Short mmCIF file of C-alpha atoms in Angstrom, two decimals:
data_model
loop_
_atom_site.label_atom_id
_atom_site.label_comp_id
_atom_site.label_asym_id
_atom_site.label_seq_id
_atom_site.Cartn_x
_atom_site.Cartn_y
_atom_site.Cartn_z
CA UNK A 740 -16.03 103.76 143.59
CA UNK A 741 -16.99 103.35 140.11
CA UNK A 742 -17.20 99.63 139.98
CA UNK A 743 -19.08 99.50 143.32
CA UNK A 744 -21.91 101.84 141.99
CA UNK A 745 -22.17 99.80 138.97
CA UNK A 746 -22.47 96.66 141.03
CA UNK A 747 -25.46 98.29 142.71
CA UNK A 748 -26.85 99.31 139.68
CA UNK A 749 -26.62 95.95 138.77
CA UNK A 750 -28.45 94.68 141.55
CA UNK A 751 -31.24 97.04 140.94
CA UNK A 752 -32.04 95.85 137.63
CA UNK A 753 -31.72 92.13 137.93
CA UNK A 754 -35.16 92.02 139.60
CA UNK A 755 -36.78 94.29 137.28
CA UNK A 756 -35.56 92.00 134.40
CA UNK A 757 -36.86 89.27 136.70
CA UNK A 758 -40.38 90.49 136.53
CA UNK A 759 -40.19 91.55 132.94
CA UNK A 760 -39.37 87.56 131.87
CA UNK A 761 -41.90 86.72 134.53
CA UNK A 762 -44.62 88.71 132.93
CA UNK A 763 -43.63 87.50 129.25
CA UNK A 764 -44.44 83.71 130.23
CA UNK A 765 -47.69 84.58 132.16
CA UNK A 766 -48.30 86.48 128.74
CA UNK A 767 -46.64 83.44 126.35
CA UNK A 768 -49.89 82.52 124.07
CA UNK A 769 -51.25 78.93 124.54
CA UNK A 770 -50.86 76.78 121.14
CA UNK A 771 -54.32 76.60 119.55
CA UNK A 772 -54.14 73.49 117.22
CA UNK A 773 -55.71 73.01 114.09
CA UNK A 774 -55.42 68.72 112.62
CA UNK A 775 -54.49 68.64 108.78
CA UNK A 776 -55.20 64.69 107.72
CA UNK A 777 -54.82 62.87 104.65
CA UNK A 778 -54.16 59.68 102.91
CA UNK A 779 -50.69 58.29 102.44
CA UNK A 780 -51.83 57.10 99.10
CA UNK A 781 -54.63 59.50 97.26
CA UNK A 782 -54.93 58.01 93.97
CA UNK A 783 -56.71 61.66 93.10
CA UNK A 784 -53.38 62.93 93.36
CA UNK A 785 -51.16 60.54 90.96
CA UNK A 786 -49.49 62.71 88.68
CA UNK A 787 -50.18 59.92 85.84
CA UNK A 788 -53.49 61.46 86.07
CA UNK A 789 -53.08 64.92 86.19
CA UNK A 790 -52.39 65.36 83.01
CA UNK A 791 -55.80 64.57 82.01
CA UNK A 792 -58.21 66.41 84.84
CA UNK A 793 -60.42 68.60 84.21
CA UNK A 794 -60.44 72.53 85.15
CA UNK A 795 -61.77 72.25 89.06
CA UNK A 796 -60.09 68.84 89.84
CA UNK A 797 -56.64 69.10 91.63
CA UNK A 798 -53.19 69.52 90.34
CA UNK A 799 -51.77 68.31 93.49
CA UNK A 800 -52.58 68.21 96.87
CA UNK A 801 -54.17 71.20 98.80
CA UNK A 802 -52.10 71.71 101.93
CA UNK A 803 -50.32 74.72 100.19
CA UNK A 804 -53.67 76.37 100.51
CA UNK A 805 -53.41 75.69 104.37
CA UNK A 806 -50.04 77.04 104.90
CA UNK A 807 -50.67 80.26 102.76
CA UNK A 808 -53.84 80.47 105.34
CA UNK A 809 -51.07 80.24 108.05
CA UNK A 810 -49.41 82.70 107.38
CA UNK A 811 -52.75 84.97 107.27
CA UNK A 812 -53.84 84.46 110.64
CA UNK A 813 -51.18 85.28 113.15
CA UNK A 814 -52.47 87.77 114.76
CA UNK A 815 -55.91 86.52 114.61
CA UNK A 816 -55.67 84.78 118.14
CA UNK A 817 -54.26 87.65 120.14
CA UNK A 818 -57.38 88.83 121.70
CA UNK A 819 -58.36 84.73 122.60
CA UNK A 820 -54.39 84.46 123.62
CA UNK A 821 -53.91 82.11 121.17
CA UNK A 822 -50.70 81.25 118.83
CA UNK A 823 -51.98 79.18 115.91
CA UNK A 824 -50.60 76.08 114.60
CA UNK A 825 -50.77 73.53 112.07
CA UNK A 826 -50.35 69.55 112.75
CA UNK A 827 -50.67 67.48 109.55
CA UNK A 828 -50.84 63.63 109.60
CA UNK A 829 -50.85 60.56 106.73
CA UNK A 830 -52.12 57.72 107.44
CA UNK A 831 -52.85 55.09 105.51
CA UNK A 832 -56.58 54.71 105.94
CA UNK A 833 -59.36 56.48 107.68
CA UNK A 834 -59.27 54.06 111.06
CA UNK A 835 -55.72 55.06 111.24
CA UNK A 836 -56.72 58.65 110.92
CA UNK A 837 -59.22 58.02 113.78
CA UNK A 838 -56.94 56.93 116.07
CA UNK A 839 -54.38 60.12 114.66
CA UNK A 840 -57.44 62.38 115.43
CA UNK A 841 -58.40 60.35 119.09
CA UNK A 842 -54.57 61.16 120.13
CA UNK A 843 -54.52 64.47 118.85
CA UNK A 844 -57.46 65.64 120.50
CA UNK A 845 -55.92 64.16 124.03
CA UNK A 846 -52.45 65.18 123.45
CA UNK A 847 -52.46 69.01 121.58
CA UNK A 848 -56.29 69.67 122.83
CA UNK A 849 -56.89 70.13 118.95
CA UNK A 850 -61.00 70.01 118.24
CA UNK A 851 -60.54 71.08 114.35
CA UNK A 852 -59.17 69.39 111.40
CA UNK A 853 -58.91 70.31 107.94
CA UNK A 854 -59.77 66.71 105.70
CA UNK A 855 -58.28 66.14 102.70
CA UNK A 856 -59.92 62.69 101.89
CA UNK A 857 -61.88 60.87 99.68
CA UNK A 858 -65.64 61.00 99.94
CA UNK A 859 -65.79 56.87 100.91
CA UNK A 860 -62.57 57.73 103.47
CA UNK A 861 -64.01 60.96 104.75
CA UNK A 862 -67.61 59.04 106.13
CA UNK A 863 -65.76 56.19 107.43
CA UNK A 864 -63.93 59.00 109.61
CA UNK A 865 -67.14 60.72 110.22
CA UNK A 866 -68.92 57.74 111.37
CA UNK A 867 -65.61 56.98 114.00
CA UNK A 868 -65.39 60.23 115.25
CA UNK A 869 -68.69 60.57 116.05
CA UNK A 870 -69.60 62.09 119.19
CA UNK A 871 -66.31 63.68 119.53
CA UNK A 872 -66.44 67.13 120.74
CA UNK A 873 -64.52 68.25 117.14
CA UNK A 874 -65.28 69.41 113.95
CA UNK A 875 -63.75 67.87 110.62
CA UNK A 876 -64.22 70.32 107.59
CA UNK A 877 -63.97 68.58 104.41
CA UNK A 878 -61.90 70.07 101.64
CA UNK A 879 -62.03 67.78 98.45
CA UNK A 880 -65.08 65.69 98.79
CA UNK A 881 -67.80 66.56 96.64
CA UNK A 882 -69.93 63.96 97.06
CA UNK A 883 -73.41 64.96 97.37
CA UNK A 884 -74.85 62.14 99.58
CA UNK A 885 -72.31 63.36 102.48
CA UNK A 886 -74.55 66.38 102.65
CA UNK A 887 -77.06 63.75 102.24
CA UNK A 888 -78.19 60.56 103.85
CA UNK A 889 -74.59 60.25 105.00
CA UNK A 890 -74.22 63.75 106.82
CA UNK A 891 -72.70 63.69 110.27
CA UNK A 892 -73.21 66.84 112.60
CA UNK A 893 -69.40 67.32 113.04
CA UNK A 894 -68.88 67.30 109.20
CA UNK A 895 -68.56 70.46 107.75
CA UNK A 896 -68.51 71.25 103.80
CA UNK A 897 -66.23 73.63 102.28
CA UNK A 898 -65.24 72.32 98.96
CA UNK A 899 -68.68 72.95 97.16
CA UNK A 900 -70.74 69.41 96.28
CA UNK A 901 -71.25 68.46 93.16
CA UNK A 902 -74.57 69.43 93.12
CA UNK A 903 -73.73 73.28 93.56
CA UNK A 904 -71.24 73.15 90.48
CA UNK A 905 -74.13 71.51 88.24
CA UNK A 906 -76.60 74.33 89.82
CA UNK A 907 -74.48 76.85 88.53
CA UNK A 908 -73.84 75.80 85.35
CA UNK A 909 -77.56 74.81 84.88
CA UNK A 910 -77.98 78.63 85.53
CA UNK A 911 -75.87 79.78 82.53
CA UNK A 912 -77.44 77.41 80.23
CA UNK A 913 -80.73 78.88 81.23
CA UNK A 914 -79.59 82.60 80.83
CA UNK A 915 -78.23 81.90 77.49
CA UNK A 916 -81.61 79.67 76.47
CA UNK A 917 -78.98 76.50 75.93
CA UNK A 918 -82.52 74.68 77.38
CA UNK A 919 -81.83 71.35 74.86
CA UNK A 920 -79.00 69.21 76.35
CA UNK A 921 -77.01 65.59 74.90
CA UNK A 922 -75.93 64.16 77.83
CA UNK A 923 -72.46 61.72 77.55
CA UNK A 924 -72.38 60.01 80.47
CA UNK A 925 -69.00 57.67 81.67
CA UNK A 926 -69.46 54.05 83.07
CA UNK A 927 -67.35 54.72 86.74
CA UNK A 928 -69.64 55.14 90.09
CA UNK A 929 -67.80 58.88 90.11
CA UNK A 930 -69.34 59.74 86.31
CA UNK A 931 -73.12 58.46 87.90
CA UNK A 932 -72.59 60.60 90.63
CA UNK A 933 -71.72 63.83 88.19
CA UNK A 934 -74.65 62.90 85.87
CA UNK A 935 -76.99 62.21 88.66
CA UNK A 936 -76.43 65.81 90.07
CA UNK A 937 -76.47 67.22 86.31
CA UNK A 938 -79.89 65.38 85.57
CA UNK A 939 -81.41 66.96 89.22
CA UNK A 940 -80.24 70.28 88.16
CA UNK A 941 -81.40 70.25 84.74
CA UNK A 942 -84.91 69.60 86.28
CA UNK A 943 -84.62 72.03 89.13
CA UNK A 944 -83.46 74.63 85.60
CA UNK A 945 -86.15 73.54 83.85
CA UNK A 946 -83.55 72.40 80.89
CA UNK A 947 -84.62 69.58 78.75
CA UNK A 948 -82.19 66.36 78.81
CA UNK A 949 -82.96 65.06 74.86
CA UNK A 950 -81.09 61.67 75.33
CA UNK A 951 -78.54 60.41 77.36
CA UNK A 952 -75.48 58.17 75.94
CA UNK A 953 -72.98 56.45 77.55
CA UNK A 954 -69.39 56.37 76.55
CA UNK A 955 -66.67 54.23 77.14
CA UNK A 956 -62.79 55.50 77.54
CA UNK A 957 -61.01 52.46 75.39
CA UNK A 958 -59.09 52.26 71.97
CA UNK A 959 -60.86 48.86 71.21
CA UNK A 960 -62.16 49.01 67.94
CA UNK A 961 -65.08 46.82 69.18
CA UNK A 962 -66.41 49.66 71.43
CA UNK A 963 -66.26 52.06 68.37
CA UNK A 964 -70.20 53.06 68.89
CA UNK A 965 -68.97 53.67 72.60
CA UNK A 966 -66.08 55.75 72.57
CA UNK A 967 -66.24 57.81 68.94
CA UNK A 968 -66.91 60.94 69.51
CA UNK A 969 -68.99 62.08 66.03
CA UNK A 970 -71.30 58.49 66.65
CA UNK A 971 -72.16 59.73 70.05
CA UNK A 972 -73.14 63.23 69.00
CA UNK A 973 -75.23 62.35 66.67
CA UNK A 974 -78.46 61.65 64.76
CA UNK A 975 -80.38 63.97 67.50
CA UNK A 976 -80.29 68.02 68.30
CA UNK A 977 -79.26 69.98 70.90
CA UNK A 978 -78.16 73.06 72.36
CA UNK A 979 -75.67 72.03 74.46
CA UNK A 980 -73.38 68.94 75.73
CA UNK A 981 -72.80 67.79 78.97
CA UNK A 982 -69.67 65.47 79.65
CA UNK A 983 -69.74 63.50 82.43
CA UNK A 984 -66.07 61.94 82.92
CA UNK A 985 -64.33 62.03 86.00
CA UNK A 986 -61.03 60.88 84.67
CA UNK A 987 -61.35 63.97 82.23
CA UNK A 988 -59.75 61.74 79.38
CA UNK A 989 -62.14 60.85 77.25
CA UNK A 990 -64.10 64.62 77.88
CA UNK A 991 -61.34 66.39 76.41
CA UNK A 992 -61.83 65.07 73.05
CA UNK A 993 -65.27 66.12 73.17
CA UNK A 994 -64.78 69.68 72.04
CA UNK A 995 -64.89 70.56 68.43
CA UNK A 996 -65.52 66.81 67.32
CA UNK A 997 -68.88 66.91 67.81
CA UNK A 998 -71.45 66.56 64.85
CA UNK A 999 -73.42 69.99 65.58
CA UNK A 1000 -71.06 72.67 66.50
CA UNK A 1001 -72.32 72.64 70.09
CA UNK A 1002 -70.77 74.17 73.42
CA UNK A 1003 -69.03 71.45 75.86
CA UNK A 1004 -69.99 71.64 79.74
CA UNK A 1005 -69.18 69.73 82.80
CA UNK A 1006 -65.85 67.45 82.38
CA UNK A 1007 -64.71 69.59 79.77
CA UNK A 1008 -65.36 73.20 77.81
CA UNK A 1009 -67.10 75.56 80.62
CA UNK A 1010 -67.56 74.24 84.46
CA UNK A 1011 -68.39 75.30 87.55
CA UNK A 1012 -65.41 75.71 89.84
CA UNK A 1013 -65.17 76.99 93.47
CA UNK A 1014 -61.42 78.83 92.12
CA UNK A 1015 -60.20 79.87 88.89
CA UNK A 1016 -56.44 81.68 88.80
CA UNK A 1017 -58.13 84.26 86.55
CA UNK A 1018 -60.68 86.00 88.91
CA UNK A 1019 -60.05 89.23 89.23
CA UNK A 1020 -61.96 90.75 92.05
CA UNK A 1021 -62.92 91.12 95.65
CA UNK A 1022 -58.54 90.99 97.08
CA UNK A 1023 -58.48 86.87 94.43
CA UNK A 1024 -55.49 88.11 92.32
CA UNK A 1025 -53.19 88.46 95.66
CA UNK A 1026 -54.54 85.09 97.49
CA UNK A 1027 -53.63 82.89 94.27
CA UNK A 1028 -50.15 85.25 93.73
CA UNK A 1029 -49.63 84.03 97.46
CA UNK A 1030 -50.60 80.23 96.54
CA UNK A 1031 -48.18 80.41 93.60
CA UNK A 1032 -45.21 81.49 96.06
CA UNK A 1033 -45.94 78.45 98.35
CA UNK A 1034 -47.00 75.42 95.76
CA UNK A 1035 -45.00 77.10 92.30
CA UNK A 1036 -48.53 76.44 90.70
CA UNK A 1037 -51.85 77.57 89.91
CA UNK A 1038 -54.95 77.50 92.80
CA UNK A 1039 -57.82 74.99 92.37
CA UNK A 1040 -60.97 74.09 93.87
CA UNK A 1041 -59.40 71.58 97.10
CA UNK A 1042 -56.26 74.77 97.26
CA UNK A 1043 -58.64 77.16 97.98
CA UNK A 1044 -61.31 75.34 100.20
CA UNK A 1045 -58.24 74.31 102.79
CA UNK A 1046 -57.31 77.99 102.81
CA UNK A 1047 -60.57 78.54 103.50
CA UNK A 1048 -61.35 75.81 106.61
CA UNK A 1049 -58.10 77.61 107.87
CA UNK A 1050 -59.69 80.83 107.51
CA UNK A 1051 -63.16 80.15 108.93
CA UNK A 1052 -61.38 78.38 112.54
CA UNK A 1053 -59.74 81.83 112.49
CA UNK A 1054 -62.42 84.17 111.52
CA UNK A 1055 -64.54 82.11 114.78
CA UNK A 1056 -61.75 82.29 117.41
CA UNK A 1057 -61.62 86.10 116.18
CA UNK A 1058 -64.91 87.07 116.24
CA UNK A 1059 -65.66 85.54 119.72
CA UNK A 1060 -62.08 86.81 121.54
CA UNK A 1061 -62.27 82.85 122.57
CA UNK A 1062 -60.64 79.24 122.29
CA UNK A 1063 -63.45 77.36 123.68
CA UNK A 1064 -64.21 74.40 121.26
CA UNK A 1065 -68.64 74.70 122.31
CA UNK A 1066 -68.29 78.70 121.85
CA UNK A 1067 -66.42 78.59 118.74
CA UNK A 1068 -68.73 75.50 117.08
CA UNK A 1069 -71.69 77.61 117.81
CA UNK A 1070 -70.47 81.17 116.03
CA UNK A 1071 -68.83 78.91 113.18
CA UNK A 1072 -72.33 77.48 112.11
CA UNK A 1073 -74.49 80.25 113.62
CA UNK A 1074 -76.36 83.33 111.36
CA UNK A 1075 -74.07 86.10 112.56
CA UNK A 1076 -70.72 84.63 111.36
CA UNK A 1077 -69.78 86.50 107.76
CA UNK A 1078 -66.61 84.63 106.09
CA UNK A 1079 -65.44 85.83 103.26
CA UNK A 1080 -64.46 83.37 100.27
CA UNK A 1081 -62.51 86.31 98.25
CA UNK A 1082 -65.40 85.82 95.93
CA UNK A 1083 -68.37 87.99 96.84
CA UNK A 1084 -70.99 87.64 99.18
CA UNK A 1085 -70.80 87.33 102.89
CA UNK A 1086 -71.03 83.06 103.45
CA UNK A 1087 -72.37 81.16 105.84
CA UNK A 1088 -72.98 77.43 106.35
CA UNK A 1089 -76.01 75.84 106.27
CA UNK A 1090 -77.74 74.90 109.08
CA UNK A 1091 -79.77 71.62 107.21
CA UNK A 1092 -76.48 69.89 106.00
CA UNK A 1093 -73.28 71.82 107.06
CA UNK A 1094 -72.47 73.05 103.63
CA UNK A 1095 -70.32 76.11 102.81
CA UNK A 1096 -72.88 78.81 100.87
CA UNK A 1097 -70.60 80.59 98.45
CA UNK A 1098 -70.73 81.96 95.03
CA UNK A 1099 -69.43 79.25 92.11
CA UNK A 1100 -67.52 80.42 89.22
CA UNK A 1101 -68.43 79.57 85.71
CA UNK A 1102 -64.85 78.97 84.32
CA UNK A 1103 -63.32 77.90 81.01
CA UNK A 1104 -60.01 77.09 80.17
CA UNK A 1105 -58.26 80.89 80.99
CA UNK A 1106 -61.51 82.65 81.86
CA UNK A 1107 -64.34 82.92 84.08
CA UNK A 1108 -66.79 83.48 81.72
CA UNK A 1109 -69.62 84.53 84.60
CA UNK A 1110 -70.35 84.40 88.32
CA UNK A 1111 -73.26 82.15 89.81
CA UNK A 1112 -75.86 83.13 91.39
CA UNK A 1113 -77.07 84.88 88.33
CA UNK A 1114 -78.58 87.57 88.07
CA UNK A 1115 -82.75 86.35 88.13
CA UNK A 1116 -82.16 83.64 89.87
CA UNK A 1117 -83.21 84.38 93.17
CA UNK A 1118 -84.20 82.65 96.71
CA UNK A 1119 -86.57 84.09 99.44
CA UNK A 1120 -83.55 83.98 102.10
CA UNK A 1121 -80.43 83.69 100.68
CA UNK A 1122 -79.60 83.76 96.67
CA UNK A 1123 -76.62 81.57 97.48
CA UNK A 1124 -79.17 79.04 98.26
CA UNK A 1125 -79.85 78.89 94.65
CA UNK A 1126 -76.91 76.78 94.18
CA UNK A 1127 -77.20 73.33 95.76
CA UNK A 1128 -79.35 71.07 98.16
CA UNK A 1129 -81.71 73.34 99.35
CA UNK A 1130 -83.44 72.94 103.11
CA UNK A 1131 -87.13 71.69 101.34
CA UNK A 1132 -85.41 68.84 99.43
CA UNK A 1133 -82.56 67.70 101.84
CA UNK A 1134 -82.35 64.26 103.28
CA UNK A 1135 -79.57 65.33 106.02
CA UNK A 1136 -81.05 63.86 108.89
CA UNK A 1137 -77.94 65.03 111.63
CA UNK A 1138 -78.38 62.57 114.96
#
């Protein structure tokens, strides 16, 4: 008698555990996708440079920042029954990450993808994606004329241009009345680009360039009037030097070698960074004690902006209980989105060139010394538009 009514009992409760798997794969979340690409070969990431760089360039490559995001978002999905995941492919130039993106979008449905490339590699993949119902979100190209004459409507910025470090730096010179600058200017396409965007700041600041001198990284005693520090600096007054070297090796000599006793911007002394390991407020001490975990080193500018493109796919498929790519685009670059960079003030991007608005920190060495916007400097919408290309002066033309 007793093993027949167990039987029976049995038999009862194989269909209800029937029904209960049943139900658990009509609930099972569909796999929401999110592209990670980058370069097989990034010479910004040789470590026979890193030695050298500057306070916002990398120390390695920003994926960490990705995976830490990751981990943030699980449960960010559950209303849009979606289960997150991150794809990352190296190839070994930007038509081979076209084709990684073309198959990608086909195969795992995914419409976003985090871009850790080169300015020059990043609009060749713009330009062959075009059209494509995704969006790419740069994370380490600065380069000003991608928010520029070479902006693409499915390009988005988060890794702050050049423009809106040299905006906020231009800001603290101007506080301080450092209105007199010496500008030491390197001979590479990539020191232009950081003096070009100093120079349009500076006039934007209303701070007075006095002469600028160009420098040349080499131990040839023939180039002495090129590359010694004390003949550069002098014979001429200022308030303040501006270093642009994008190497950082010839910038870092710069300090305390120069004729006047003069603070050092830009390449070297005091920049303006989008992350500094020393900020202290608004929840940044436990996102870079989370980065350390996953990448054993300190956060940097590219770290934190891939955390952040994680963040922002997240924050849209959140805020609109939905995994449709149109719905999602719109609330991602629409006014009522809020994302929050861990650094003050609600952000947004811009709707005239697809850049990030976010507050810059003016960082030395072990310090941020301020935040920028600065106090007085203010805009008629948005104060964050005080730092960078603003709508009146932008050549983004998206097709």
């Amino acid at each position: 008698m007793t093993r027949l009514l167990a039987a029976l009992a049995l038999a009862v409760a194989l269909p209800v555990l029937a029904v209960s798997a049943g139900a658990g794969a009509a609930l099972a979340a569909e796999k929401f996708t999110i592209g990670y690409l980058q370069l097989k070969k990034d010479p910004r990431y040789l470590e026979s440079r890193a030695f050298a760089r500057y306070l916002a360039e990398p120390l390695g490559r920003p994926y960490p920042g990705a995976r830490v995001a990751m981990d943030e978002i699980k449960f960010h999905g559950v209303q849009a029954g979606v289960e997150f995941r991150l794809k990352r492919k190296k190839r070994k130039n930007a038509a081979s990450l076209a084709k990684a993106v073309r198959k990608m979008a086909e195969k795992d449905g995914a419409r976003f993808f985090v871009a850790d490339l080169p300015g020059d590699a990043l609009g060749e993949l713009a330009a062959a994606t075009a059209g494509m119902d995704i969006l790419l979100l740069n994370v380490s190209a600065r380069d000003d004329r991608l928010r520029g004459e070479g902006c693409h409507a499915h390009l988005l910025h988060i890794v702050p241009s050049h423009r809106m470090a040299m905006d906020a730096l231009s800001q603290f010179l101007s506080f301080k009345r450092w209105r007199e600058a010496l500008v030491l200017e390197g001979p590479t396409e990539a020191d232009k680009a950081l003096a070009d965007a100093f120079r349009a700041s500076a006039a934007k600041f209303r701070l007075d360039i006095v002469e600028t001198r160009a420098f040349t990284p080499s131990n040839d005693p023939r180039e002495r009037d090129r590359n010694n520090v004390v003949l550069l600096t002098g014979g001429v007054d200022y308030d303040v030097i501006f270093v642009a070297d994008s190497d950082g090796e010839f910038a870092r000599d710069v300090p305390y070698h120069s004729v006047l006793p003069r603070p050092v911007v830009g390449s070297a002394g005091l920049t303006g960074a989008a992350w500094h390991w020393s900020w202290e407020r608004h929840g940044a001490p436990q996102l870079e004690n989370r980065f350390r975990r996953e990448a054993g080193r300190q956060m940097r500018d590219f770290d934190w902006s891939a955390w952040m493109a994680v963040k922002a796919v997240a924050k849209a498929v959140q805020g609109t209980a939905s995994a449709d790519f149109a719905t999602l685009r719109d609330f991602l670059l629409g006014d009522e989105i809020e994302i929050d960079t861990v650094k003050g003030n609600p952000s947004r991007f811009r709707p005239w060139n697809n850049q990030l608005r976010q507050p810059m920190l003016i960082s030395r060495q072990n310090w941020v010394v301020n935040r920028a916007p600065m106090k007085g400097f203010e805009h008629r919408l948005d104060d964050l538009d005080t730092l960078g290309i603003d709508e009146a002066e932008s050549r983004c033309r998206f097709d």
